[in-house]
Short mmCIF file of C-alpha atoms and ligand atoms in Angstrom, two decimals:
data_model
loop_
_atom_site.label_atom_id
_atom_site.label_comp_id
_atom_site.label_asym_id
_atom_site.label_seq_id
_atom_site.Cartn_x
_atom_site.Cartn_y
_atom_site.Cartn_z
CA MET I 262 -19.51 -1.68 -16.20
CA ASP I 263 -18.92 1.44 -18.21
CA LYS I 264 -19.16 3.75 -15.44
CA PHE I 265 -16.28 4.66 -12.35
CA VAL I 266 -18.31 4.10 -9.28
CA LEU I 267 -17.01 5.65 -6.20
CA GLY I 268 -20.25 5.29 -3.93
CA LYS I 269 -20.72 7.58 -0.90
CA PRO I 270 -17.56 9.55 0.09
CA GLU I 271 -16.99 7.06 3.13
CA GLU I 272 -17.60 4.12 1.30
CA TYR I 273 -14.41 2.33 0.33
CA ILE I 274 -15.17 0.54 -2.85
CA GLN I 275 -12.81 -2.15 -3.68
CA TRP I 276 -11.67 -2.71 -7.31
CA TYR I 277 -11.29 -6.36 -8.88
CA ASP I 278 -9.65 -7.76 -11.97
CA ASP I 279 -11.39 -9.96 -14.44
CA GLU I 280 -10.82 -13.18 -12.37
CA GLY I 281 -12.18 -11.79 -9.23
CA ASN I 282 -9.12 -10.75 -7.40
CA ILE I 283 -8.34 -7.41 -5.52
CA ILE I 284 -6.32 -4.86 -7.86
CA ASN I 285 -3.22 -4.44 -5.58
CA ALA I 286 -1.23 -2.29 -7.23
CA SER I 287 -0.38 0.71 -5.02
CA ASP I 288 0.55 4.19 -5.52
CA GLY I 289 1.43 3.62 -9.15
CA GLY I 290 0.07 4.81 -12.33
CA VAL I 291 -1.39 3.98 -15.86
CA ILE I 292 0.16 4.33 -19.18
CA TYR I 293 -1.56 3.95 -22.63
CA VAL I 294 0.43 1.87 -25.12
CA ASP I 295 -1.28 0.53 -28.48
CA GLY I 296 -4.71 0.74 -27.56
CA LYS I 297 -4.21 -0.96 -24.20
CA TYR I 298 -4.32 1.28 -20.61
CA TYR I 299 -1.76 -0.48 -18.16
CA TRP I 300 -2.21 0.16 -14.46
CA TYR I 301 0.77 -1.01 -12.19
CA GLY I 302 2.08 -0.56 -9.05
CA MET I 303 3.60 -1.92 -5.84
CA LYS I 304 1.84 -5.14 -4.86
CA MET I 305 1.50 -4.94 -0.90
CA ARG I 306 1.77 -7.98 1.44
CA GLU I 307 -1.10 -8.91 3.55
CA GLY I 308 -1.09 -7.31 7.06
CA GLY I 309 -1.24 -3.61 8.52
CA GLN I 310 0.93 -0.83 9.32
CA GLY I 311 4.80 -1.83 9.91
CA TYR I 312 4.42 -4.92 7.64
CA GLY I 313 2.09 -4.63 5.11
CA GLU I 314 3.00 -1.39 3.38
CA MET I 315 5.97 -3.42 1.65
CA THR I 316 6.54 -5.81 -0.96
CA THR I 317 8.06 -9.51 -1.27
CA THR I 318 6.60 -9.80 -4.87
CA GLY I 319 7.28 -6.60 -6.94
CA VAL I 320 5.67 -4.17 -9.21
CA VAL I 321 2.54 -5.62 -10.90
CA MET I 322 0.58 -4.83 -13.89
CA TYR I 323 -3.01 -4.85 -15.03
CA SER I 324 -4.27 -4.29 -18.54
CA SER I 325 -7.56 -2.71 -19.94
CA GLU I 326 -9.01 -1.80 -22.87
CA ASP I 327 -11.97 0.43 -21.37
CA LEU I 328 -10.47 1.55 -17.87
CA HIS I 329 -13.09 -0.76 -16.05
CA ASN I 330 -12.24 -4.42 -16.88
CA TRP I 331 -8.65 -5.15 -16.11
CA HIS I 332 -6.55 -8.07 -16.44
CA TYR I 333 -3.83 -9.21 -14.60
CA GLU I 334 -0.61 -9.41 -16.49
CA GLY I 335 1.89 -10.40 -13.90
CA VAL I 336 5.12 -8.94 -12.09
CA ILE I 337 6.88 -6.40 -14.06
CA LEU I 338 9.65 -5.87 -11.73
CA LYS I 339 10.57 -8.86 -9.62
CA CYS I 340 11.67 -8.92 -5.94
CA SER I 341 14.74 -11.49 -5.42
CA ASP I 342 15.17 -14.43 -3.29
CA ALA I 343 19.06 -13.92 -2.97
CA PRO I 344 19.83 -11.69 0.33
CA ALA I 345 22.67 -9.95 -1.68
CA SER I 346 20.66 -8.39 -4.18
CA ASP I 347 19.00 -5.11 -4.17
CA LEU I 348 15.71 -6.78 -4.98
CA TYR I 349 15.60 -8.84 -2.04
CA GLY I 350 12.52 -8.28 -0.35
CA PRO I 351 10.85 -7.41 1.83
CA LEU I 352 11.42 -3.76 0.35
CA ARG I 353 9.44 -1.12 -0.87
CA PHE I 354 8.96 -0.02 -4.59
CA GLU I 355 6.69 3.19 -3.56
CA ARG I 356 5.07 5.33 -6.00
CA THR I 357 6.51 3.74 -9.29
CA LYS I 358 5.90 5.20 -12.53
CA ILE I 359 6.61 4.51 -16.04
CA ILE I 360 7.18 6.77 -19.27
CA TYR I 361 8.21 5.62 -22.89
CA ASN I 362 11.48 7.27 -24.29
CA LYS I 363 10.84 7.47 -28.12
CA LYS I 364 14.66 7.81 -28.96
CA THR I 365 15.72 4.40 -27.16
CA LYS I 366 12.34 2.71 -27.55
CA LYS I 367 12.26 1.90 -23.86
CA PHE I 368 9.57 1.95 -21.29
CA VAL I 369 11.79 3.51 -18.33
CA LEU I 370 10.47 3.03 -14.67
CA TRP I 371 11.38 5.17 -11.61
CA THR I 372 10.49 4.15 -7.73
CA HIS I 373 11.03 5.38 -4.48
CA TYR I 374 13.00 2.38 -3.60
CA VAL I 375 13.62 1.35 0.03
CA LYS I 376 15.93 -1.80 0.28
CA TYR I 377 15.16 -4.62 2.49
CA PRO I 378 13.89 -4.62 5.31
CA GLY I 379 11.93 -1.59 3.56
CA VAL I 380 12.35 0.72 6.54
CA HIS I 381 12.23 4.28 5.92
CA ALA I 382 15.23 6.14 7.17
CA ARG I 383 17.75 8.84 5.90
CA GLU I 384 21.00 6.67 5.31
CA ILE I 385 21.78 5.38 1.91
CA GLY I 386 19.49 2.66 0.65
CA THR I 387 16.49 3.47 2.96
CA ALA I 388 14.88 6.28 0.48
CA GLU I 389 16.26 6.45 -3.04
CA ALA I 390 15.23 6.68 -6.79
CA GLY I 391 15.22 3.30 -8.15
CA ILE I 392 15.55 3.01 -11.89
CA ALA I 393 14.28 -0.02 -14.44
CA SER I 394 13.85 -0.73 -17.85
CA CYS I 395 12.17 -2.72 -20.34
CA ASP I 396 11.65 -3.18 -24.21
CA THR I 397 7.66 -3.89 -23.88
CA VAL I 398 5.59 -2.20 -21.55
CA ASN I 399 4.63 -5.31 -19.85
CA GLY I 400 7.53 -7.38 -20.14
CA GLU I 401 10.18 -8.21 -17.06
CA TYR I 402 12.12 -4.84 -16.19
CA THR I 403 15.84 -4.79 -15.90
CA TRP I 404 16.99 -3.25 -12.48
CA HIS I 405 19.51 -0.12 -13.04
CA GLY I 406 20.24 0.32 -9.50
CA TYR I 407 19.24 3.22 -7.61
CA VAL I 408 20.63 6.77 -6.87
CA ARG I 409 19.79 10.19 -4.96
CA PRO I 410 19.29 13.11 -7.25
CA VAL I 411 21.29 16.39 -6.53
CA ASP I 412 23.55 15.07 -3.89
CA ASN I 413 23.27 12.12 -1.56
CA ARG I 414 22.10 14.41 1.61
CA GLY I 415 18.77 14.34 -0.03
CA ALA I 416 16.71 11.27 0.55
CA VAL I 417 14.29 10.56 -1.79
CA LYS I 418 10.67 10.16 -0.72
CA ASP I 419 7.36 10.42 -2.78
CA SER I 420 8.08 10.51 -6.34
CA THR I 421 6.72 10.75 -10.01
CA LEU I 422 7.59 11.08 -13.54
CA PHE I 423 7.03 13.70 -16.16
CA VAL I 424 7.78 14.01 -20.18
CA ASP I 425 7.28 17.30 -21.75
CA ASP I 426 6.24 17.86 -25.34
CA ASP I 427 9.76 18.12 -26.30
CA GLY I 428 10.60 14.74 -24.99
CA LYS I 429 12.68 15.91 -21.81
CA ALA I 430 11.89 13.72 -19.01
CA TYR I 431 11.64 14.98 -15.13
CA PHE I 432 11.88 13.05 -11.70
CA ILE I 433 9.60 15.23 -9.17
CA TYR I 434 10.34 14.12 -5.51
CA ASP I 435 10.42 14.97 -1.94
CA ARG I 436 13.73 15.69 -1.29
CA VAL I 437 14.16 15.13 2.42
CA VAL I 438 17.50 16.67 4.41
CA GLY I 439 18.16 16.49 8.13
CA GLN I 440 17.30 14.58 11.17
CA PRO I 441 13.40 13.34 10.97
CA LYS I 442 11.11 15.46 12.89
CA ALA I 443 14.36 17.65 14.16
CA PRO I 444 14.51 21.77 13.49
CA ASP I 445 16.68 21.15 10.54
CA GLU I 446 14.43 18.84 8.80
CA ASP I 447 13.80 20.24 5.89
CA ARG I 448 11.52 18.69 2.98
CA CYS I 449 10.63 19.72 -0.20
CA ILE I 450 9.77 18.98 -3.79
CA HIS I 451 12.60 19.14 -6.30
CA ILE I 452 12.27 18.64 -10.01
CA VAL I 453 14.90 17.35 -11.81
CA GLU I 454 15.84 16.77 -15.59
CA LEU I 455 16.85 13.10 -16.49
CA THR I 456 19.58 12.29 -19.02
CA GLU I 457 18.02 11.45 -22.91
CA ASP I 458 17.66 7.89 -22.15
CA TYR I 459 15.79 8.97 -18.93
CA LEU I 460 18.22 6.68 -16.84
CA GLN I 461 19.95 8.85 -14.83
CA PRO I 462 19.48 12.56 -13.35
CA THR I 463 21.22 15.45 -14.76
CA ASP I 464 22.54 18.17 -12.85
CA ASN I 465 19.49 20.70 -13.77
CA TYR I 466 17.26 20.86 -11.00
CA ARG I 467 14.98 23.06 -9.15
CA ARG I 468 13.53 23.20 -5.47
CA ILE I 469 9.75 24.11 -5.97
CA GLU I 470 9.15 26.37 -3.16
CA ALA I 471 5.23 26.43 -3.86
CA ALA I 472 5.56 22.90 -2.96
CA TYR I 473 7.41 22.88 0.63
CA TRP I 474 6.20 20.26 2.97
CA ARG I 475 4.17 18.56 0.44
CA GLU I 476 4.33 14.95 -1.02
CA ALA I 477 2.35 12.65 -3.34
CA PRO I 478 3.32 14.64 -6.32
CA CYS I 479 1.07 14.19 -9.54
CA VAL I 480 2.45 16.54 -12.63
CA PHE I 481 0.73 16.92 -16.29
CA LYS I 482 0.41 19.74 -18.81
CA HIS I 483 -2.86 21.20 -20.01
CA GLU I 484 -3.08 24.01 -22.66
CA GLY I 485 0.24 25.60 -21.97
CA TRP I 486 0.08 25.23 -18.07
CA TYR I 487 1.96 22.67 -15.87
CA TYR I 488 0.15 21.68 -13.02
CA MET I 489 1.26 19.65 -10.10
CA LEU I 490 -1.14 18.10 -7.36
CA THR I 491 0.19 17.39 -3.97
CA SER I 492 -0.86 16.10 -0.63
CA SER I 493 0.22 17.40 2.73
CA ILE I 494 2.53 14.99 4.95
CA SER I 495 0.76 12.79 7.28
CA GLY I 496 2.01 9.17 6.74
CA TRP I 497 -0.91 7.14 5.25
CA ASN I 498 -3.45 9.22 6.46
CA ALA I 499 -5.42 11.41 4.49
CA ASN I 500 -4.87 15.19 4.51
CA GLN I 501 -5.85 18.11 2.30
CA GLY I 502 -4.76 18.32 -1.26
CA LYS I 503 -3.28 21.23 -2.97
CA TYR I 504 -2.06 22.02 -6.43
CA CYS I 505 0.55 24.91 -8.00
CA ARG I 506 0.95 25.58 -11.55
CA ALA I 507 3.53 27.24 -13.90
CA LYS I 508 4.41 28.14 -17.53
CA ASN I 509 8.07 26.65 -17.50
CA ILE I 510 8.35 23.17 -16.15
CA LEU I 511 11.13 24.55 -13.88
CA GLY I 512 9.21 27.00 -12.62
CA PRO I 513 8.24 29.54 -11.10
CA TRP I 514 5.52 27.63 -9.62
CA GLU I 515 2.59 28.85 -8.11
CA ASP I 516 0.69 27.69 -5.21
CA MET I 517 -3.09 27.55 -6.35
CA GLY I 518 -4.54 26.26 -2.86
CA ASP I 519 -7.05 23.35 -2.58
CA PRO I 520 -8.66 21.90 -6.04
CA TRP I 521 -11.38 19.98 -4.14
CA VAL I 522 -15.03 21.12 -4.10
CA GLY I 523 -16.41 20.68 -0.74
CA ASP I 524 -13.36 19.02 1.34
CA THR I 525 -14.95 19.81 4.68
CA ASP I 526 -12.79 17.46 6.72
CA GLY I 527 -9.70 18.36 4.80
CA THR I 528 -8.83 14.53 3.65
CA SER I 529 -9.19 14.82 -0.19
CA PHE I 530 -12.33 12.66 0.43
CA HIS I 531 -10.04 10.26 2.20
CA SER I 532 -7.61 9.52 -0.18
CA GLN I 533 -4.33 10.59 -1.71
CA GLY I 534 -3.20 11.40 -5.26
CA THR I 535 -0.88 8.93 -7.30
CA TYR I 536 -1.17 9.77 -10.75
CA VAL I 537 -2.85 12.02 -13.68
CA PHE I 538 -3.11 10.40 -17.01
CA LYS I 539 -5.15 11.25 -20.13
CA ALA I 540 -7.71 9.13 -21.62
CA GLY I 541 -9.18 10.57 -24.71
CA ASP I 542 -9.87 14.21 -23.96
CA GLN I 543 -10.18 13.50 -20.45
CA TRP I 544 -7.74 14.04 -17.75
CA ILE I 545 -7.98 11.27 -14.87
CA TYR I 546 -6.99 12.11 -11.50
CA MET I 547 -6.09 8.64 -9.64
CA SER I 548 -6.26 8.94 -5.92
CA GLU I 549 -5.69 6.04 -3.19
CA ARG I 550 -7.53 5.00 -0.43
CA HIS I 551 -4.88 3.75 1.88
CA ASN I 552 -6.15 0.87 4.27
CA THR I 553 -3.68 0.54 7.10
CA GLU I 554 -5.57 -2.39 8.76
CA ASN I 555 -4.47 -4.37 5.57
CA PHE I 556 -2.81 -2.75 2.89
CA VAL I 557 -3.93 -5.75 0.56
CA HIS I 558 -7.39 -3.87 0.99
CA CYS I 559 -6.42 -0.24 -0.34
CA SER I 560 -9.09 1.15 -2.80
CA ALA I 561 -9.01 4.03 -5.23
CA ILE I 562 -10.94 6.93 -6.44
CA TRP I 563 -10.49 8.33 -10.06
CA LEU I 564 -11.90 11.75 -10.68
CA PRO I 565 -12.26 13.78 -13.86
CA ILE I 566 -10.29 16.82 -13.85
CA GLU I 567 -12.45 20.08 -14.33
CA PHE I 568 -10.59 23.23 -15.89
CA THR I 569 -12.13 26.03 -14.63
CA GLY I 570 -10.69 28.88 -16.88
CA ASP I 571 -7.72 30.92 -16.74
CA GLY I 572 -5.35 28.01 -15.64
CA THR I 573 -7.40 27.04 -12.82
CA LEU I 574 -8.89 23.45 -12.11
CA GLN I 575 -11.13 21.67 -9.48
CA LEU I 576 -11.97 18.12 -8.38
CA THR I 577 -15.38 17.49 -7.51
CA TYR I 578 -16.28 14.08 -5.96
CA GLN I 579 -19.07 12.23 -7.89
CA GLU I 580 -20.13 8.98 -6.63
CA GLU I 581 -20.17 7.85 -10.29
CA TRP I 582 -19.43 9.16 -13.63
C1 DGJ A 870 3.36 9.24 2.59
C2 DGJ A 870 3.08 8.56 1.19
O1 DGJ A 870 2.38 9.59 0.23
C3 DGJ A 870 2.83 7.21 0.91
O2 DGJ A 870 2.61 6.89 -0.13
C4 DGJ A 870 3.56 6.37 1.95
O3 DGJ A 870 5.02 6.61 1.45
C5 DGJ A 870 3.55 7.16 3.30
N1 DGJ A 870 3.53 8.09 3.50
C6 DGJ A 870 4.49 6.29 4.36
O4 DGJ A 870 4.07 6.58 5.64
#
């Protein structure tokens, strides 16, 4: 197969690895290292909502030379059997992302971490930024614990990582303050510069008002513009995508509206973005199709990002490309 086959918009085409197993790497990303692409994400367990959206395995990885044939590499961040461990499952490693630090020569992983029993709430341990690192991309990552950037009032929900051309890295996340669904609940994407080793947040952060009440951030830079694609907030149900752009990573960011062409039912073609990466000259948008009946059967649509001039972009659904 040398094409991405998405099928009709309402088809949910499953991705399989080279041994015929479903690729089960939820809401992760892809990193390119020494001629290979590595696709990683949380391994969901069997079951529906309230059960399956957690892991008792950890973060898993697949590799490919062509983005079409994927080989299972194994578990790179393992759940533990010890009840006292941060890594005791079931837990959540949602929206895991991996970047490379050229100075320390380490691969650094950040994730939206929810400790055992993996239930989202606002207390410490139930909505954090989890951090791990490894000397090799596909080795076993060492857990460094978890943190709330900015301050402990702000719970960490959907998140991503971005490395700028100058080597500075940023953790970008949905910061949640206040009581769930109460009038004082405030949710806004924040961007936080990381320390030189990428293992801690610094005090340099910004609130991105153009991404107020948004989640699933995917950030990249192309020809002088920083772009952030986001979803709205509706749990696992797909909703309308938007993007914003900036000339400076810390802003100001400008709301640019919905990038999808022909998204008539406002579902981003039944998907929610998870990452943007570059393959050759092509920026690829990875978007996940959550299956709340059984999360193991989540699927994905990947699409080329089209730049439409003057710092604008769009996404066009394609049955194959
Ligand atoms: C929406 C997020 O984007 C998903 O990744 C997941 O965290 C769900 N919320 C959980 O309700």
